C-alpha atoms as one frame of an Amber mdcrd trajectory, in Angstrom:
protein
   0.592  35.491   3.559  -0.523  35.745  -0.039  -3.772  37.206  -1.258  -5.971
  34.226  -2.079  -8.294  35.565  -4.738  -6.906  33.871  -7.821  -7.245  30.154
  -8.589  -4.014  28.234  -9.095  -4.859  26.877 -12.525  -5.896  30.331 -13.690
  -2.429  31.608 -12.852  -1.004  29.062 -15.307  -3.029  30.524 -18.169  -2.236
  34.209 -17.621   0.636  36.242 -18.965   3.847  36.010 -16.926   5.536  38.979
 -15.332   7.702  40.460 -18.050  11.220  41.662 -17.558  11.771  39.686 -14.334
  12.856  36.346 -15.716  16.316  35.106 -14.880  17.851  33.839 -18.151  20.219
  31.539 -16.305  17.461  30.016 -14.202  15.111  29.853 -17.187  17.612  27.750
 -19.068  18.076  25.457 -16.085  14.386  24.614 -15.879  13.913  24.040 -19.597
  12.023  27.331 -20.127   9.088  25.969 -18.122   7.712  29.458 -17.616   7.824
  30.130 -21.347   5.953  26.917 -22.147   3.222  27.664 -19.608   2.881  31.264
 -20.842   2.849  30.455 -24.561  -0.338  30.828 -26.580   1.070  29.186 -29.737
   0.341  25.646 -28.570  -2.901  24.033 -27.314  -3.247  23.960 -23.521  -3.129
  20.149 -23.383   0.122  20.066 -25.355   1.673  22.755 -23.157   0.652  20.942
 -19.993   2.114  17.675 -21.304   5.445  19.330 -22.110   5.472  21.201 -18.797
   4.666  18.040 -16.857   7.595  16.202 -18.397   9.974  19.054 -17.551   8.642
  19.365 -14.020   8.844  15.622 -13.403  12.496  15.625 -14.425  13.234  18.566
 -12.126  11.349  16.967  -9.241  13.082  13.639  -9.772  16.506  15.260  -9.559
  15.449  16.922  -6.297  12.995  14.527  -4.689  14.723  11.195  -5.343  17.984
  12.087  -3.551  16.052  14.016  -0.872  13.831  10.987  -0.217  16.972   8.857
   0.009  18.556  11.273   2.505  15.528  11.454   4.791  14.823   7.753   4.412
  18.348   6.734   5.348  18.449   9.176   8.257  15.176   7.791   9.526  16.324
   4.223   8.995  19.225   4.941  11.324  16.790   5.878  14.093  14.479   2.992
  13.226  17.324   0.459  13.222  18.389   1.750  16.630  14.858   1.183  17.889
  14.835  -2.295  16.354  18.084  -3.190  18.135  16.503  -1.999  21.388  13.303
  -3.939  20.674  15.139  -7.212  20.355  16.597  -6.673  23.828  13.073  -6.953
  25.254   9.655  -5.286  25.422  10.768  -2.928  28.205  13.703  -1.735  26.105
  11.444  -1.250  23.069   8.998   0.815  25.141  11.897   2.812  26.643  13.496
   3.532  23.273  10.088   4.500  21.892   9.357   6.852  24.779  12.852   8.345
  24.747  12.887   8.713  20.985   9.322   9.922  20.519   8.830  11.656  23.860
  12.130  13.543  24.109  14.266  13.240  20.979  11.463  14.159  18.575  10.898
  17.272  20.680  14.432  18.400  19.847  14.161  17.181  16.254  10.978  19.177
  15.677  12.403  22.332  17.198  15.688  22.128  15.283  14.060  21.171  11.999
  11.513  23.956  12.421  14.143  26.596  13.071  16.165  25.213  10.162  13.276
  25.779   7.755  13.899  29.520   8.024  17.147  29.141   6.112  15.261  26.946
   3.625  12.990  29.853   2.676  15.761  32.434   2.581  18.345  30.362   0.705
  15.813  29.047  -1.806  14.479  32.445  -2.801  17.927  34.090  -2.758  19.344
  31.358  -5.006  16.475  31.786  -7.469  17.246  35.515  -7.576  20.983  34.749
  -8.046  21.951  36.429  -4.755  24.442  33.623  -4.205  26.648  35.408  -1.670
  23.806  35.490   0.864  23.376  31.703   1.089  26.546  31.142   3.101  25.636
  33.979   5.480  22.171  32.545   6.080  23.646  29.074   6.641  26.054  30.388
   9.289  23.392  32.464  11.045  21.104  29.479  11.259  23.887  27.298  12.680
  24.646  29.863  15.382  21.016  30.088  16.466  20.469  26.326  16.424  23.626
  25.710  18.470  22.439  28.142  21.146  19.081  26.373  21.112  20.880  23.050
  21.507  22.450  24.255  24.748  18.988  24.867  26.186  17.715  21.508  24.949
  20.556  19.740  26.752  18.933  20.696  30.053  15.738  18.880  29.027  17.728
  15.801  28.053  19.558  15.741  31.399  16.346  15.977  33.411  14.224  13.805
  31.113  13.518  11.139  33.761  11.694  13.419  36.237   9.990  15.151  33.313
   8.595  11.869  31.984   7.495  10.763  35.449   5.896  14.164  36.107   3.679
  13.825  33.036   2.480  10.418  34.191   4.796   7.926  32.505   5.750   4.648
  34.167   8.807   5.071  36.468  10.341   1.837  35.182   9.998   2.822  31.523
  11.074   6.416  32.295  14.300   5.214  33.936  15.197   3.076  30.940  14.195
   5.866  28.539  16.453   8.336  30.382  19.440   6.044  29.873  18.663   5.975
  26.149  18.238   9.763  25.980  21.574  10.510  27.681  23.338   8.927  24.730
  21.485  11.249  22.359  22.868  14.495  23.812  25.682  14.738  21.208  23.029
  14.301  18.508  21.465  17.640  19.478  24.497  19.547  18.242  24.753  17.417
  15.126  21.201  18.573  14.371  22.205  22.218  14.868  24.657  21.946  11.973
  23.013  19.283   9.844  19.691  21.028   9.190  21.257  24.324   7.987  23.688
  22.321   5.836  20.851  20.324   4.256  18.769  23.418   3.502  21.819  25.292
   2.171  22.575  22.459  -0.246  18.953  21.746  -1.194  18.389  25.383  -2.159
  21.070  24.876  -4.828  19.580  21.525  -5.929  22.624  19.747  -4.493  21.031
  16.689  -2.926  22.755  13.586  -4.338  25.993  13.991  -2.310  23.994  13.975
   0.935  22.250  10.801  -0.221  25.564   9.032  -0.862  26.959  10.174   2.488
  23.849   9.073   4.381  23.732   5.673   2.659  27.361   4.947   3.506  26.806
   6.080   7.090  23.772   3.806   7.466  25.867   0.725   6.685  28.473   1.795
   9.220  25.750   2.640  11.759  24.172  -0.815  11.619  27.554  -2.487  12.042
  28.547  -0.272  14.981  25.117  -0.721  16.621  25.440  -4.494  16.427  28.884
  -4.343  18.009  27.853  -1.888  20.750  24.587  -3.593  21.715  25.360  -7.301
  21.310  29.132  -7.741  21.330  30.179  -5.148  23.909  26.860  -5.292  25.764
  26.270  -1.539  26.135  22.507  -1.998  25.700  20.274   1.067  25.355  23.048
   3.564  26.081  25.317   2.019  23.470  22.550   2.087  20.851  21.877   5.801
  21.351  25.571   6.750  21.495  26.153   5.040  18.153  23.192   6.953  16.697
  24.716  10.257  17.842  28.097   9.272  16.412  26.539   8.389  13.053  24.855
  11.775  12.800  28.186  13.511  13.376  29.753  11.486  10.567  27.042  12.803
   8.221  27.557  16.397   9.378  31.337  16.356   8.970  31.203  14.665   5.554
  28.644  17.173   4.228  30.632  20.155   5.474  33.801  18.825   3.860  31.857
  18.534   0.594  30.696  22.163   0.842  34.202  23.492   1.436  35.792  21.424
  -1.342  33.114  21.352  -4.051  33.181  23.690  -7.052  29.364  23.663  -7.018
  29.386  25.651  -3.761  32.155  28.009  -4.769  29.828  31.001  -5.236  27.619
  30.310  -2.230  30.271  29.323   0.337  33.161  31.750   0.613  34.230  30.839
   4.137  33.277  31.953   7.617  32.175  35.557   7.911  31.639  37.982  10.782
  28.452  39.041   8.976  26.872  35.831  10.242  26.573  37.489  13.660  24.706
  40.496  12.260  20.946  40.508  11.799  20.549  37.624  14.245  17.438  39.084
  15.845  15.568  39.312  12.553  16.732  35.823  11.670  15.629  34.587  15.087
  12.111  35.939  14.569  11.764  34.090  11.288  13.337  30.971  12.789  10.925
  31.134  15.729   7.918  31.361  13.408   9.266  28.442  11.388   9.905  26.447
  14.548   6.383  27.000  15.836   4.939  25.914  12.490   6.862  22.652  12.167
   7.116  21.882  15.884   3.356  21.895  16.207   3.243  19.286  13.452   6.114
  17.170  14.785   4.897  17.241  18.384   1.344  16.331  17.387   1.946  12.595
  17.141   4.534  12.799  19.898   1.670  13.796  22.189  -0.258  10.776  20.906
   2.533   8.505  22.181   2.665  10.302  25.526  -1.103   9.966  25.944  -0.866
   6.278  25.076   1.509   5.885  28.023  -1.367   6.941  30.320  -3.679   4.164
  29.108  -4.174   0.847  30.944  -1.400  -1.627  30.019   0.912   1.191  28.846
   3.709  -1.147  27.736   1.477  -2.894  25.195  -0.030   0.411  24.029   3.389
   2.007  23.588   4.842  -1.034  21.813   1.999  -1.259  19.286   1.797   2.481
  18.720   5.568   2.880  18.452   5.703   0.274  15.696   2.893   2.012  13.791
   4.412   5.482  14.214   7.814   4.131  13.172   6.311   2.739   9.964   4.377
   5.966   9.463   7.556   7.943   9.980   9.401   5.744   7.490   6.813   6.455
   4.784   6.660  10.084   5.908  10.306  10.406   4.910   9.171   9.949   1.303
   6.693  12.793   1.665   9.309  14.930   3.413  11.567  14.357   0.426   8.774
  15.668  -1.773   8.280  18.460   0.762  11.912  19.494   0.332  11.550  19.360
  -3.446   8.364  21.459  -3.306  10.040  24.043  -1.092  13.077  24.309  -3.369
  11.059  24.444  -6.574   8.595  27.041  -5.281  11.191  29.274  -3.609  13.572
  29.102  -6.589  10.815  29.888  -9.091   9.435  32.756  -7.015  12.918  34.204
  -6.604  13.453  33.925 -10.364  10.131  35.689 -11.115   8.278  32.639 -12.480
   4.714  32.574 -11.080   3.328  29.931 -13.436   6.235  27.559 -12.880   5.778
  27.851  -9.122   2.042  27.161  -9.392   2.512  24.251 -11.768   5.165  22.669
  -9.570   2.739  22.703  -6.636   0.193  20.705  -8.626   2.637  18.106  -9.932
   4.462  17.441  -6.665   1.231  17.002  -4.700  -0.196  14.512  -7.180   3.043
  12.548  -7.332   3.448  12.412  -3.558  -0.146  11.283  -3.029   0.207   8.424
  -5.525   3.335   7.136  -3.787   1.699   7.364  -0.356  -1.414   5.547  -1.590
   0.749   2.650  -2.799   2.456   2.494   0.607  -0.931   2.466   2.365  -2.069
  -0.518   0.300   1.154  -2.397   1.120   0.704  -1.754   4.851  -2.844  -3.105
   4.781  -1.722  -6.192   2.883   1.023  -6.921   5.450  -0.910  -5.878   8.558
  -0.660  -9.304  10.237   3.102  -9.751   9.894   4.572  -6.264   9.777   5.265
  -6.028  13.528   7.637  -9.007  13.569  10.408  -6.839  12.152  10.419  -5.029
  15.513   9.439  -7.599  18.118   8.540 -11.275  18.408   5.493 -10.782  20.655
   2.215 -12.151  19.259   0.113  -9.889  21.490   1.864  -6.821  20.099   1.437
  -8.176  16.563  -2.334  -8.446  17.072  -2.499  -4.904  18.455  -0.513  -3.544
  15.498  -2.786  -5.355  13.036  -5.789  -3.718  14.694  -4.239  -0.255  14.249
  -3.198  -0.723  10.617  -6.382   0.806   9.065  -5.669   4.037  10.963  -2.041
   3.781   9.907  -3.074   3.461   6.247  -5.302   6.543   6.523  -2.442   8.469
   8.104  -0.168   7.497   5.213  -2.712   8.861   2.723  -2.831  12.186   4.558
   0.958  12.240   4.669   0.916  12.181   0.891  -0.484  15.722   0.793  -0.066
  17.548   4.111   3.769  17.645   4.288   4.012  18.767   0.670   1.627  21.650
   1.343   3.816  22.593   4.296   6.793  22.579   1.914   4.941  24.992  -0.361
   4.298  27.215   2.666   8.006  27.200   3.547   8.934  28.029  -0.040   6.621
  31.024   0.054   7.460  32.132   3.598   3.992  31.521   5.080   5.261  29.968
   8.312   3.419  32.294  10.684   0.046  31.742   9.019   0.489  27.972   9.025
   1.436  28.079  12.709  -1.977  29.601  13.504  -3.689  26.941  11.406  -1.780
  24.201  13.214  -2.725  25.533  16.646  -6.409  25.507  15.757  -6.539  22.173
  13.961  -4.135  20.163  16.063  -4.424  21.523  19.578  -7.961  22.917  19.716
  -9.547  20.064  17.742  -7.329  17.001  17.212  -5.870  16.399  20.671  -9.023
  17.230  22.721 -11.206  15.058  20.472  -8.655  12.236  20.555  -8.394  12.384
  24.350 -12.197  12.438  24.669 -12.691   9.416  22.415  -9.693   7.538  23.776
 -10.237   8.016  27.507 -13.857   9.026  28.133 -15.409   6.707  25.544 -12.784
   4.056  26.294 -11.599   3.489  22.705  -7.962   3.470  23.848  -5.198   3.989
  21.312  -7.624   3.793  18.384  -9.683   6.615  19.882  -6.621   8.790  20.499
  -5.377   8.267  16.960  -8.796   8.742  15.318  -9.340  12.110  16.960  -5.909
  13.329  15.999  -6.403  12.212  12.406  -9.458  14.480  12.380  -7.247  17.454
  13.207  -4.840  16.528  10.410  -7.721  16.281   7.919  -8.906  19.763   8.903
  -5.422  21.245   8.546  -4.894  19.583   5.157  -8.185  20.943   3.806  -7.346
  24.498   4.934  -3.841  24.447   3.448  -5.137  22.903   0.224  -7.797  25.590
  -0.146  -5.351  28.425   0.559  -2.798  27.013  -1.875  -5.391  26.608  -4.635
  -6.550  30.204  -4.187  -3.064  31.741  -4.027  -2.234  34.610  -6.400   1.190
  33.493  -7.587   2.007  36.727  -9.383   1.572  38.603  -6.123   3.782  36.014
  -4.456   6.507  36.811  -6.995   6.155  40.540  -6.320   6.375  39.957  -2.575
   9.408  37.715  -2.981  11.297  40.183  -5.177  10.641  43.019  -2.721  11.799
  40.798   0.127  15.020  39.910  -1.702  15.740  43.604  -2.282  15.286  44.174
   1.447  17.710  41.354   2.284  20.300  42.730  -0.123  20.079  46.230   1.320
  19.825  45.341   5.012  21.231  41.797   4.967  18.463  40.885   7.369  15.434
  38.656   6.689  12.110  40.395   7.103   9.513  37.757   6.267   6.087  38.437
   7.679   3.253  35.993   7.997
């Protein structure tokens, strides 16, 4: 974790570290570091020029990344919509299976995959291209082994859901849905390392094209499986798993055939099996950090299943969390861009560029999320009809929309700050913050307000929003006070260690 004694804006106005700039990388980012370090131009003029350069860089990264995450999420959301139109029980089952079980695996896999995001991003910035393929393969090995363990949870999901107090009827239907998602686990184990490997090199557009094409095919196959063949919930989830494997295979073919990956992918290597323990420790820290975030609202859904009239509570909350997740994909796209920009700039020895990128991406993400929040409030009375035809559910969703709008605003900042943390390698520190804010404050307060004071879903959600606000404030303060020149020094030392030992040694 960085020393936090130097304000972020001050780091923009100080002299850059000399002799550590990568000419190749400097040219690629339009000499952003040189503009920010120059004293020949007024500060306002330099900031205007730097903002334009940074916006172009972020657009090239964030726009395709948003498209990738959006399309991937739309596949899950469309699956849930197909289930919802089968009936309220099926909607509740798909929601519980997706949010109660599948998101558990998603959070764990995505968290472990963020380790390769840090390593590949910083190594690429330092032009240690040969290490990216090794890190990608190591991550895939570890995630596949993790997937084998997760399969056990999927198989026994019905008794697990019943044991934590869920309705037996909904749990039985949810288990049927989850069984069809078992192949998706292993698609995750390859997809997340592939995405991070490509994103570290600013190769994002191909994934967007692949995902968009797969979405069209997914909707068609889901319609056939659910309505024409009559496979119901199981058919919907099997098609979702199949669609994810299409994305994985297409992306891997691109990596092996593309000239852009020629230096970073040189084929399978036995070195991928070395240094696995060190890689596992970093992956575990990354998993804890992101899992605690992903599982936070998953617990909200599980708690909602314990309320009176659980089917109505789950239906209304699932619609709101689905919409929230849809907008969150935009912020996650910005998160990916922030992680790539920060890790690349730190690896290249550019402290001011890294600091400036943090400012620009946070402002941009917040503006987009604020617009989405306004749209949700304007459509609060009709937005649920895309998922179900029930008027009772529509009224419940409308009542929750103010909390949904507030969540969207927070999502405009919090995920991006997490992306900055991943770019810097702060996963362990953020994990501690998440434990305190989410699990010592957010969930207990939400449960107290929701159950004891009888505020129901609104009480659960309000308390958990409080935990998110606390976490966002802490991460914002730490980021503002970060000494970016020390971060560069730490990164360069870390890269030297990787090169010598070929083993990641990030410490929180």
